[in-house]
Coordinates of C-alpha atoms in Angstrom, one line a residue:
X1 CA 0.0 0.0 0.0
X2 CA 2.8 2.2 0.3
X3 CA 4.9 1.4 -2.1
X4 CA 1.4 2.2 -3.9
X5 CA 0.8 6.1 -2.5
X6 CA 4.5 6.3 -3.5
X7 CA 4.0 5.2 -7.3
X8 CA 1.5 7.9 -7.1
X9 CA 2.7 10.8 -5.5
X10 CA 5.7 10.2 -8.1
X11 CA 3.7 9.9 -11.0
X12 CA 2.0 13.2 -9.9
X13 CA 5.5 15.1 -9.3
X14 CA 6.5 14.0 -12.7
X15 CA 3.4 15.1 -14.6
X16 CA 3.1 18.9 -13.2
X17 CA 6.9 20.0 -12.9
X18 CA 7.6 20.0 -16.5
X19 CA 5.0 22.8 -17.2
X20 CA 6.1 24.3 -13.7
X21 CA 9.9 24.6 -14.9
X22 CA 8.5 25.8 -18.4
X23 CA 8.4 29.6 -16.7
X24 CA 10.3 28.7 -13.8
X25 CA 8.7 27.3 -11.6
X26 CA 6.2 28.5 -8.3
X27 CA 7.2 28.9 -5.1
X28 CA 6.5 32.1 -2.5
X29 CA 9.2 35.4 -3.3
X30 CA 12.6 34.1 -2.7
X31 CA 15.7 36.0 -2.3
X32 CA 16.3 37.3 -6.0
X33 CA 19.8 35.3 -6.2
X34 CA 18.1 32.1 -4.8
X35 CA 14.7 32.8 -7.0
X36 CA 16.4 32.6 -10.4
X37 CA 18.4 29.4 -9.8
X38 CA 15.3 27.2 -9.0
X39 CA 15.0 24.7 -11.0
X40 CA 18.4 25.4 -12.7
X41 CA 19.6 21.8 -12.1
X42 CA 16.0 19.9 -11.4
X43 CA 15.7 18.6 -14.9
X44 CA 18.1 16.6 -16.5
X45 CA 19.8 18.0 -19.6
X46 CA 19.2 16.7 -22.9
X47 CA 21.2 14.3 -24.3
X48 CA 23.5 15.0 -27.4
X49 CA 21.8 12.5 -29.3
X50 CA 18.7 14.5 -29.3
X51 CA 20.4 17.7 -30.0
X52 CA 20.9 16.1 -33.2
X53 CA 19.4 18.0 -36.2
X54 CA 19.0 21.3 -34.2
X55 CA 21.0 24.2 -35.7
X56 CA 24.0 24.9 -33.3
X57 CA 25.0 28.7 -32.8
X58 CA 27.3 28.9 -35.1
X59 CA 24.8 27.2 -37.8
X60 CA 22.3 29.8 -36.9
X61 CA 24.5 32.3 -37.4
X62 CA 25.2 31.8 -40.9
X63 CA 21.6 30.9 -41.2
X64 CA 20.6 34.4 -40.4
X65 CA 23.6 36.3 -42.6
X66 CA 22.4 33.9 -45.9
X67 CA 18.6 35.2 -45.2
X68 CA 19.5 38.6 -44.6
X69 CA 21.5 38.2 -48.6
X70 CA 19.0 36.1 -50.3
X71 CA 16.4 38.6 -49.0
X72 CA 18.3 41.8 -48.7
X73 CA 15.5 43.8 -50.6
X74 CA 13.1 43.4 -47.2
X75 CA 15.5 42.9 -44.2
X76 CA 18.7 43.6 -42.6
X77 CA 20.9 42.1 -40.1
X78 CA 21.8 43.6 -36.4
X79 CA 22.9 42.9 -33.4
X80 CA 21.2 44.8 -30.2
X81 CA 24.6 43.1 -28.0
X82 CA 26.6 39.9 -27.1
X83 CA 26.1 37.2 -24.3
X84 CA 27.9 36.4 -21.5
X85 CA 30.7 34.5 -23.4
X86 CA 30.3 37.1 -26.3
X87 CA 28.7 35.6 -29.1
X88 CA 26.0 38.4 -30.8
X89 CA 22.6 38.6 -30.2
X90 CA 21.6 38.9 -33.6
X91 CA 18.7 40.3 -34.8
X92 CA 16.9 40.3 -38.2
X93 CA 14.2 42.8 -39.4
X94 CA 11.6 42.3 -42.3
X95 CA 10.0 45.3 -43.6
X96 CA 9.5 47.2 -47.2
X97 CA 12.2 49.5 -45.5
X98 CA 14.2 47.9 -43.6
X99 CA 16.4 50.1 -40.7
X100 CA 13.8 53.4 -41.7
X101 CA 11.6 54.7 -38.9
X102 CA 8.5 55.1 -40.8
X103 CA 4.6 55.8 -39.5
X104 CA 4.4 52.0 -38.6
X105 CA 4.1 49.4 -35.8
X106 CA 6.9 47.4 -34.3
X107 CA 6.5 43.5 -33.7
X108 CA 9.1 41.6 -32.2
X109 CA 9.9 38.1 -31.5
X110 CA 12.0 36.5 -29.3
X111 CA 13.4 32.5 -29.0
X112 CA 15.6 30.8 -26.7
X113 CA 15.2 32.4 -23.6
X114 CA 16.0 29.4 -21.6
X115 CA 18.6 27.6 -23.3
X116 CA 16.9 24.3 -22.9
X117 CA 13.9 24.9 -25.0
X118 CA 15.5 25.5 -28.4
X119 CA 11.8 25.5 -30.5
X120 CA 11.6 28.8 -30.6
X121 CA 14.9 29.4 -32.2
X122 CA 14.1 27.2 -34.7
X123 CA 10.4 28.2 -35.7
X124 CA 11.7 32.2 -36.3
X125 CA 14.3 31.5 -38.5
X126 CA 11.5 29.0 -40.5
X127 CA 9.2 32.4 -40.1
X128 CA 11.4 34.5 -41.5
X129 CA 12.4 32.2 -44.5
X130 CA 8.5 31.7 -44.9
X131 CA 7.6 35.3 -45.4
X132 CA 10.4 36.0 -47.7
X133 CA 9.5 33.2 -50.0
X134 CA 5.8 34.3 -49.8
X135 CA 5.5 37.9 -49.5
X136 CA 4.8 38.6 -53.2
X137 CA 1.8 36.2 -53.7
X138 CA 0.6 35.8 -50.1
X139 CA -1.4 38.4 -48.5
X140 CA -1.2 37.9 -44.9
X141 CA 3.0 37.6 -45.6
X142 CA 2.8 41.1 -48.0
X143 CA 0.5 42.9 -45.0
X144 CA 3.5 42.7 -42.5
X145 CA 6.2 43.1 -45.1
X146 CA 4.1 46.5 -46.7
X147 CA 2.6 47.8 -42.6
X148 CA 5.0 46.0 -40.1
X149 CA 8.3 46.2 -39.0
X150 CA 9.0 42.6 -37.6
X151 CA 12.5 41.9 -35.7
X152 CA 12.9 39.0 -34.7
X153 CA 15.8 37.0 -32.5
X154 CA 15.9 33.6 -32.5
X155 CA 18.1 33.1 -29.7
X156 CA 18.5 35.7 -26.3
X157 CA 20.4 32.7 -24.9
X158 CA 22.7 31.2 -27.3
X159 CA 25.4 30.5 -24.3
X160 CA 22.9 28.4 -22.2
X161 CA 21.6 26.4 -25.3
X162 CA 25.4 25.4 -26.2
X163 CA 25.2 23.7 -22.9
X164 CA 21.8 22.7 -22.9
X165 CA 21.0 24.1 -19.8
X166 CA 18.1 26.6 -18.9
X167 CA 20.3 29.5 -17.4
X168 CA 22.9 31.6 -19.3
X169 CA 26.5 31.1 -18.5
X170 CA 26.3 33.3 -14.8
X171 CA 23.6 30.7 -13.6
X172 CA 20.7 33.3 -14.0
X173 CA 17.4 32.7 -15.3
X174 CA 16.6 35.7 -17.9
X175 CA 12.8 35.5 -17.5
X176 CA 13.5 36.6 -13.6
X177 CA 16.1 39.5 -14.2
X178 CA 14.2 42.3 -15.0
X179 CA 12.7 45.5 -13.0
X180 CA 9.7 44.2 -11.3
X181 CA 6.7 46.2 -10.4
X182 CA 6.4 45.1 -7.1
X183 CA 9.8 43.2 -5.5
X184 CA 12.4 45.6 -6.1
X185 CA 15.8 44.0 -6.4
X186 CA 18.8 44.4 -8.9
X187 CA 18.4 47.9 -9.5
X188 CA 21.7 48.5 -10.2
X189 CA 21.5 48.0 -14.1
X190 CA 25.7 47.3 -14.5
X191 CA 24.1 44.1 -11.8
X192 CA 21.8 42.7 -14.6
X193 CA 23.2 40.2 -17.5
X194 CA 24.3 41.6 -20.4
X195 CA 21.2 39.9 -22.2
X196 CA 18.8 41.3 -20.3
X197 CA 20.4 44.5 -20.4
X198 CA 20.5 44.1 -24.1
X199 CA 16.5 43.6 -24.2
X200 CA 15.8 47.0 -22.1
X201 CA 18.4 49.3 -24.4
X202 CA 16.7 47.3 -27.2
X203 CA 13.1 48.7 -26.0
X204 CA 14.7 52.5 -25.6
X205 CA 16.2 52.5 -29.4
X206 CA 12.9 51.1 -30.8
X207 CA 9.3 51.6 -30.1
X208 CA 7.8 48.1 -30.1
X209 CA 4.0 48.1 -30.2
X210 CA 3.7 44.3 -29.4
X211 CA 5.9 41.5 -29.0
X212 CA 6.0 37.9 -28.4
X213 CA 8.7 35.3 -26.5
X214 CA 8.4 31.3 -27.4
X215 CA 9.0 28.9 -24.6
X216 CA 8.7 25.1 -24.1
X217 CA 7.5 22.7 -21.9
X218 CA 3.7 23.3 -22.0
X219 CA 0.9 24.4 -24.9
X220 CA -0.3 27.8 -23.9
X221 CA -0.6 31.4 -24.3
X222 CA 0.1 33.6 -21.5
X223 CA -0.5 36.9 -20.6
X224 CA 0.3 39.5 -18.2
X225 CA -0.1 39.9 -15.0
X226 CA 2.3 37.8 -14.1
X227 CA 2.8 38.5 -10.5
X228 CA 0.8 39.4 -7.5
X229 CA 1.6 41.8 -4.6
X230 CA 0.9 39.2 -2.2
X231 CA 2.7 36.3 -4.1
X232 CA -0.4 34.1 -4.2
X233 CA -1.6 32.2 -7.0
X234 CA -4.7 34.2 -8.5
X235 CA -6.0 35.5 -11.6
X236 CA -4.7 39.1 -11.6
X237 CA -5.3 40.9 -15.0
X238 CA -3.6 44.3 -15.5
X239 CA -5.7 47.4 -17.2
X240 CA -5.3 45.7 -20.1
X241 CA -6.6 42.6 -19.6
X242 CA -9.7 42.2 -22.0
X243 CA -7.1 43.1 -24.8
X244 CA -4.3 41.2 -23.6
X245 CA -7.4 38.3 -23.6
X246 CA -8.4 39.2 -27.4
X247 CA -4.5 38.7 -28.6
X248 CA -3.8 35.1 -26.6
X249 CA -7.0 33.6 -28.0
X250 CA -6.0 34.9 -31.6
X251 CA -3.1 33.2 -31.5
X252 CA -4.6 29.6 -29.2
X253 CA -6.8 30.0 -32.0
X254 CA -5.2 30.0 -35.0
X255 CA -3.0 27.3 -33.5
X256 CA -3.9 23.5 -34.4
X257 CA -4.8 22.3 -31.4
X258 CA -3.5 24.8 -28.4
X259 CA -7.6 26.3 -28.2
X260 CA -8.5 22.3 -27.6
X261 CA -6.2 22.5 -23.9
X262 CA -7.9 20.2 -21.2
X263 CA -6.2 22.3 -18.7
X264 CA -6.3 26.1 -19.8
X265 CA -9.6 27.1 -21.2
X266 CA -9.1 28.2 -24.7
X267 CA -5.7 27.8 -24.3
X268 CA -4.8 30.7 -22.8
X269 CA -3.8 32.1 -19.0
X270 CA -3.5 34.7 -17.0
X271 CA 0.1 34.5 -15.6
X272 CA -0.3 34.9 -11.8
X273 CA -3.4 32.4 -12.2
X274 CA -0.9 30.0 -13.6
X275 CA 1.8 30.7 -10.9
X276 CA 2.9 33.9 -9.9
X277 CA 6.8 34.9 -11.1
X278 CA 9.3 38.2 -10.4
X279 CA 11.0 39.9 -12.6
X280 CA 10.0 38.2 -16.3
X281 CA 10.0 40.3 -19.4
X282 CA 6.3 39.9 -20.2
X283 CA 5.4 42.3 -17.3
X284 CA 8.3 44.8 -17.7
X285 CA 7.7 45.2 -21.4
X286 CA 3.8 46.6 -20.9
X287 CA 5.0 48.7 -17.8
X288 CA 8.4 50.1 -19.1
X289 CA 8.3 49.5 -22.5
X290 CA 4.9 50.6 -23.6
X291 CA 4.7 47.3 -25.8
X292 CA 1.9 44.2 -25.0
X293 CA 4.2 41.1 -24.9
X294 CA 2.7 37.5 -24.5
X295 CA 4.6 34.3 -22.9
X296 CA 4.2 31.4 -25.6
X297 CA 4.8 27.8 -24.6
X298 CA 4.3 26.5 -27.8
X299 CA 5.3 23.0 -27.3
X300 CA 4.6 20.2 -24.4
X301 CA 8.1 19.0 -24.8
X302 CA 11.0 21.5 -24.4
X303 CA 13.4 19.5 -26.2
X304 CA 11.4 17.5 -28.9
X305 CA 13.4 15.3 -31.6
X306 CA 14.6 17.4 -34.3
X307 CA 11.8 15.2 -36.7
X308 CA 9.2 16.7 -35.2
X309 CA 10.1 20.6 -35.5
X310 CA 8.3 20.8 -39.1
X311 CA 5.2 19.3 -37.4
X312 CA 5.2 22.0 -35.0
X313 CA 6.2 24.4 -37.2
X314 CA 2.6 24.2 -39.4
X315 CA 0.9 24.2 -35.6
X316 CA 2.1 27.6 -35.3
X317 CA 2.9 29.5 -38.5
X318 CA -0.6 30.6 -39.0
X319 CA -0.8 31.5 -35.2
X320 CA 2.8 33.4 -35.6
X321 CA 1.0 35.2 -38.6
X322 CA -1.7 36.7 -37.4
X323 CA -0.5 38.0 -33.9
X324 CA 1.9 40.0 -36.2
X325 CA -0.7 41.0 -38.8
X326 CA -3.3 41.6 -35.5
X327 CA -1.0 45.1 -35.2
X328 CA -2.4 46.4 -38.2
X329 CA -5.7 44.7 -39.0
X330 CA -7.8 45.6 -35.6
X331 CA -6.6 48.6 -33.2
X332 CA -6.9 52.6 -33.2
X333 CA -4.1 54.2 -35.1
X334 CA -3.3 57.4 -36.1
X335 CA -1.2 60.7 -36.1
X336 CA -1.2 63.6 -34.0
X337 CA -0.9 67.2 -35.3
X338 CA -0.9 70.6 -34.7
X339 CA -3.4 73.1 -35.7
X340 CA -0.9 76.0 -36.1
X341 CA 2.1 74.8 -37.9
X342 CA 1.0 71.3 -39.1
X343 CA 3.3 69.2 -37.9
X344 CA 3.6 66.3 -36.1
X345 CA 2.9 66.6 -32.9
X346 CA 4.6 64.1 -30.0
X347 CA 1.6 63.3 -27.4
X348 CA -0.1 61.2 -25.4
X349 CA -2.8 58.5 -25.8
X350 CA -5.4 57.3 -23.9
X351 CA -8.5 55.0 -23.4
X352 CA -11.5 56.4 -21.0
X353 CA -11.6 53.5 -18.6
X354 CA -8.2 51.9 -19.0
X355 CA -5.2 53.3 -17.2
X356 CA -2.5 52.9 -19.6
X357 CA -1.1 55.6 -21.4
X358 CA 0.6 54.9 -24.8
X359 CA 3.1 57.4 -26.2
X360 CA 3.2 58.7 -30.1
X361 CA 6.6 58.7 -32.1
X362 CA 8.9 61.5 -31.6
X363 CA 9.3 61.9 -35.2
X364 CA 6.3 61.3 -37.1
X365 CA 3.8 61.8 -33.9
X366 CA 1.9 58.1 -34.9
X367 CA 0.1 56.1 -31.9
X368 CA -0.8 52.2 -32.7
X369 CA -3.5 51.7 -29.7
X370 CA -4.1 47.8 -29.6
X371 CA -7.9 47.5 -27.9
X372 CA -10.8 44.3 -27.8
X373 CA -12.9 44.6 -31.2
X374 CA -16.3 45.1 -30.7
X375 CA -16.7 48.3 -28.4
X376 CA -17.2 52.0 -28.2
X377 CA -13.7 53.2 -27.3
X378 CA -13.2 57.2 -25.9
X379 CA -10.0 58.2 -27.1
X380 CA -8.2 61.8 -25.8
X381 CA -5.1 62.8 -27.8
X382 CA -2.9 65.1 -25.6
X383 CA 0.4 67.5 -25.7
X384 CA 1.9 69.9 -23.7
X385 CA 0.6 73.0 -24.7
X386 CA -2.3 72.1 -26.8
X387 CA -6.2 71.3 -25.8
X388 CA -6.6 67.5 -25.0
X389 CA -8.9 66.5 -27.9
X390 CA -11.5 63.2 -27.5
X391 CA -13.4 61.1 -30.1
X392 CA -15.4 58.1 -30.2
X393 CA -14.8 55.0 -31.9
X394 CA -16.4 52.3 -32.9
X395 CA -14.3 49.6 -32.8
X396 CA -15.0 46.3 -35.2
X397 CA -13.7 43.6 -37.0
X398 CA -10.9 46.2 -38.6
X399 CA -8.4 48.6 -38.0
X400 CA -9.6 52.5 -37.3
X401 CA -7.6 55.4 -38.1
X402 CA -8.1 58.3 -35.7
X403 CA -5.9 61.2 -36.7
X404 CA -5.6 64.2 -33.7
X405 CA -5.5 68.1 -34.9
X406 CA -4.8 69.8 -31.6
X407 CA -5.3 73.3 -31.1
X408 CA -2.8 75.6 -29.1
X409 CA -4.1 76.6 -25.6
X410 CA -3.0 80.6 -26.4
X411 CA -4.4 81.0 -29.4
X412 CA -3.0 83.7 -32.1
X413 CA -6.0 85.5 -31.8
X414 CA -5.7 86.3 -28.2
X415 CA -1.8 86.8 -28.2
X416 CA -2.3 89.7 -31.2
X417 CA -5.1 91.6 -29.5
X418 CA -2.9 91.5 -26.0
X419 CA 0.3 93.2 -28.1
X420 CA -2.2 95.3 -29.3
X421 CA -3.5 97.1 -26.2
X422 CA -2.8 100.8 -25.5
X423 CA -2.9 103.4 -22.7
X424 CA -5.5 105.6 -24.6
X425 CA -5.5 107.9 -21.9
X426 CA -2.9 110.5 -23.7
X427 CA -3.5 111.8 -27.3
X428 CA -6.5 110.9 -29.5
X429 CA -8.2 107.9 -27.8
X430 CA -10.7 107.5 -31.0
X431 CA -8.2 108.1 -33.4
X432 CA -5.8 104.6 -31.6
X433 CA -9.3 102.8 -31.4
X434 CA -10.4 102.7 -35.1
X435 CA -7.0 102.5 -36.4
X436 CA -6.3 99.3 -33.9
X437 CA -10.1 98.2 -34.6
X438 CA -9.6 98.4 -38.5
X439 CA -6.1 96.4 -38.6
X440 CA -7.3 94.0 -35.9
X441 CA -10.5 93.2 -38.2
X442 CA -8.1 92.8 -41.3
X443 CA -5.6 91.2 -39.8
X444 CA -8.1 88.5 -38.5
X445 CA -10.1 88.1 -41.6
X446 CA -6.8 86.8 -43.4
X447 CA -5.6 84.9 -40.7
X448 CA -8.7 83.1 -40.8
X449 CA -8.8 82.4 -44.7
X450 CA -5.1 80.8 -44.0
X451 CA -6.1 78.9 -41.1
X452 CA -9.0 77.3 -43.0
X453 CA -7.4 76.8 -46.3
X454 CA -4.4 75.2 -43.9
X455 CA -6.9 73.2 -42.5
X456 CA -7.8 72.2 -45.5
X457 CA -4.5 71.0 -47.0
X458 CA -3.4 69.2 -43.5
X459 CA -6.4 67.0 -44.2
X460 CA -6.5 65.8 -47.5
X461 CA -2.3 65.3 -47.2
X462 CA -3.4 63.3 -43.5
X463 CA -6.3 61.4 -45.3
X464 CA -4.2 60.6 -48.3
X465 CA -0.5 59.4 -46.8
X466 CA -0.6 58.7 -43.6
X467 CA -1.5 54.7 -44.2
X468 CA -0.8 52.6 -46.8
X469 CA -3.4 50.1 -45.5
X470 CA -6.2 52.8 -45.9
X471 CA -6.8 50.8 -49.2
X472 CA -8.3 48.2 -47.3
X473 CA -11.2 48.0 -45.3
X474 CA -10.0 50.5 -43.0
X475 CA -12.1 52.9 -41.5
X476 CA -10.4 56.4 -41.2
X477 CA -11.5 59.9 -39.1
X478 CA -9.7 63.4 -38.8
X479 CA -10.7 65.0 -35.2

């Protein structure tokens, strides 16, 4: 009868702690040093045999630099740093305009963030290949080349995959190293590894609108928060949480099977319902990085035989596909200008009812706000020194363009009368008045022909440039 419960509890242990070590494993805060070791050494590493038709670091290497040639019309190749033993954390970007800043969203993707669950690594550079091949007769792969710029790095942790082991070569778990909202620790930034350092100058140098990391070891898609204050185990969804919900089930979805999970309904999860982790980059990217990130595990095995990766491969490509394309196909988007000089204005973003704020480009002043189809959104464009303007959008199966004309809170009208005040208490009083009264009069009748006819310029060259994608289905508004 023992030996019996034994059999049991064993069986048990060995079912649930592959899916628990997939993000790292549950436990109550630990000290941040201990924290990111667990389950460093639980699992056993794979065996060299079943390494075997997995491209090594070097092979993925020249992998990327022969894309980046045979496709050097839509991408380039860079690296955003190196690992701990040095070897670049290449990058490659797909776009009609590759290393440009243009009026367009960011995707990225990220692989390999534990160096024992090499799937990822493999599935982006098959990505990659995919859309070059077909982005001249598909329309999905022409969408992101034409609207999107895609990066995407196969592997964050090329040193702990060359040893097949989960951490990178200091013993530290990347998906526990960041800035966490609520367990402060490793503040110091020259105390974080150079790869996760890499990932937050990455976030400063480009403004990512969404992104996605690909994990193994269970058959999910996880979303943010992923923490709690009190380190229970809880749902606990963060003010985005209906659209955070809208992006997992597009991509459980699309998958083969992942919407068919026993265990998470529609194959998705809320991280801290899951089990609650500090420090991961899902979290940081939505609080410090402005851009919607989702934890894929995209396989049950972390390690699967090489055989199978072109199996999972078609499981996910469509899945991959549309959680790109879902940043230009659903959303508000838009510019923000200014009413008296016409240029772009930078300003802030934001939904009445969620408390998340989403920043427009420096440059070009263009806001990508991802939001749940099928609801009346308030928007309210803003910028130092202008009126806070608001309009409400319907929000359906497509994209809406909302474009913000915001009008200076001292207007010209009011600065020109106040320079044109006068003591009229000395000299001719009537003779001051009508001449100021006449000018004033003239001066504002052509200043308000120019305004309009401005007016009317800024919006046919808004309504006609700003989006290639207008040509679609796109619904489009000037406020």
């Amino acid at each position: 009868m023992i030996k019996l419960r034994f059999v049991h509890l064993l069986t048990a242990i060995c079912f649930f702690l592959p899916k628990i070590a997939a993000r790292g494993g549950h436990s109550d805060y630990i000290h941040p040093g201990t924290a990111r070791q667990l389950f460093a050494e639980e699992e056993p590493r794979p065996s060299v045999e079943l390494t075997r038709g997995y491209m090594t670091n070097d092979d993925l290497e020249k992998a990327m630099k022969d894309f980046t040639k045979r496709c050097s019309k839509i991408s380039r190749l860079y690296s955003i740093g190196k690992s701990v033993n040095g070897f670049p954390l290449w990058v490659i970007e797909i776009s009609d305009r590759p290393g440009e800043i243009e009026a367009e969203p960011a995707f990225k993707y990220i692989g390999n963030v534990h160096g024992d669950e090499p799937v990822g690594r493999e599935l982006l550079i098959r990505l990659a290949n995919w859309i070059c091949d077909n982005y001249e007769k598909d329309p999905l792969a022409k969408l992101i080349v034409e609207n999107v710029h895609l990066h995407i790095l196969p592997s964050l942790n090329p040193d702990g995959f060359s040893v097949r082991k989960r951490n990178n070569a200091n013993n530290v778990d990347l998906n526990r190293d960041f800035p966490d909202q609520f367990f402060a620790f490793n503040e110091d930034l020259s105390l974080r590894q150079p790869e996760t350092t890499a990932i937050m100058t990455w976030l400063r140098d480009i403004r990512f609108t969404a992104s996605a990391t690909l994990h193994g070891g269970a058959l999910v898609a996880n979303f943010p928060w992923d923490g709690t204050e009190d380190k229970r185990k809880y749902y606990y969804g963060c003010p985005d949480d209906q659209t955070f919900r809208f992006l997992a089930r597009l991509y459980s979805k699309s998958h083969r099977n992942m919407s068919f999970s026993k265990e998470f309904e529609e194959g998705i999860t809320n991280g801290a319902a899951w089990y609650p982790i500090y420090g991961g980059m899902q979290d940081w990217n939505y609080i410090y990085g402005g851009c919607f990130e989702l934890t894929l595990e995209i396989s049950d095995n972390k390690w699967p035989r090489a055989s199978e990766l072109p199996t999972i491969w078609e499981y996910n490509r469509k899945s991959m596909l549309n959680l790109v394309a879902s940043l230009v196909k659903t959303g508000v988007h838009g510019r923000i200008f200014s009413l008296d000089q016409g240029k772009p204005l930078p300003g802030l973003v934001v939904v009445k009812g969620i408390n998340y704020t989403v920043k427009a480009h420096q440059e070009y002043a263009d806001y990508h706000r991802l939001l749940e189809p099928g609801q009346i959104y308030e928007v309210t464009a803003s910028s130092p020194g202008y009126k806070p303007k608001t309009t409400s959008v319907w929000l359906g199966e497509n994209a809406v363009t909302a474009d913000f004309i915001l009008i200076p809170e001292a207007s010209y009208r009011g600065k020109l009368l106040r320079s044109s005040s006068c003591d009229c208490s000395y000299g001719q009083p009537l003779l001051l008045t009508r001449f100021f009264t006449e000018t004033n009069n003239g001066i504002m009748f052509a200043l308000v022909v120019v305004v309009a006819f401005l007016f009317f310029l800024l919006q046919r060259r808004v309504r006609s440039n700003l989006w290639k994608q207008r040509q679609s289905s796109r619904r489009s508004t000037t406020v």
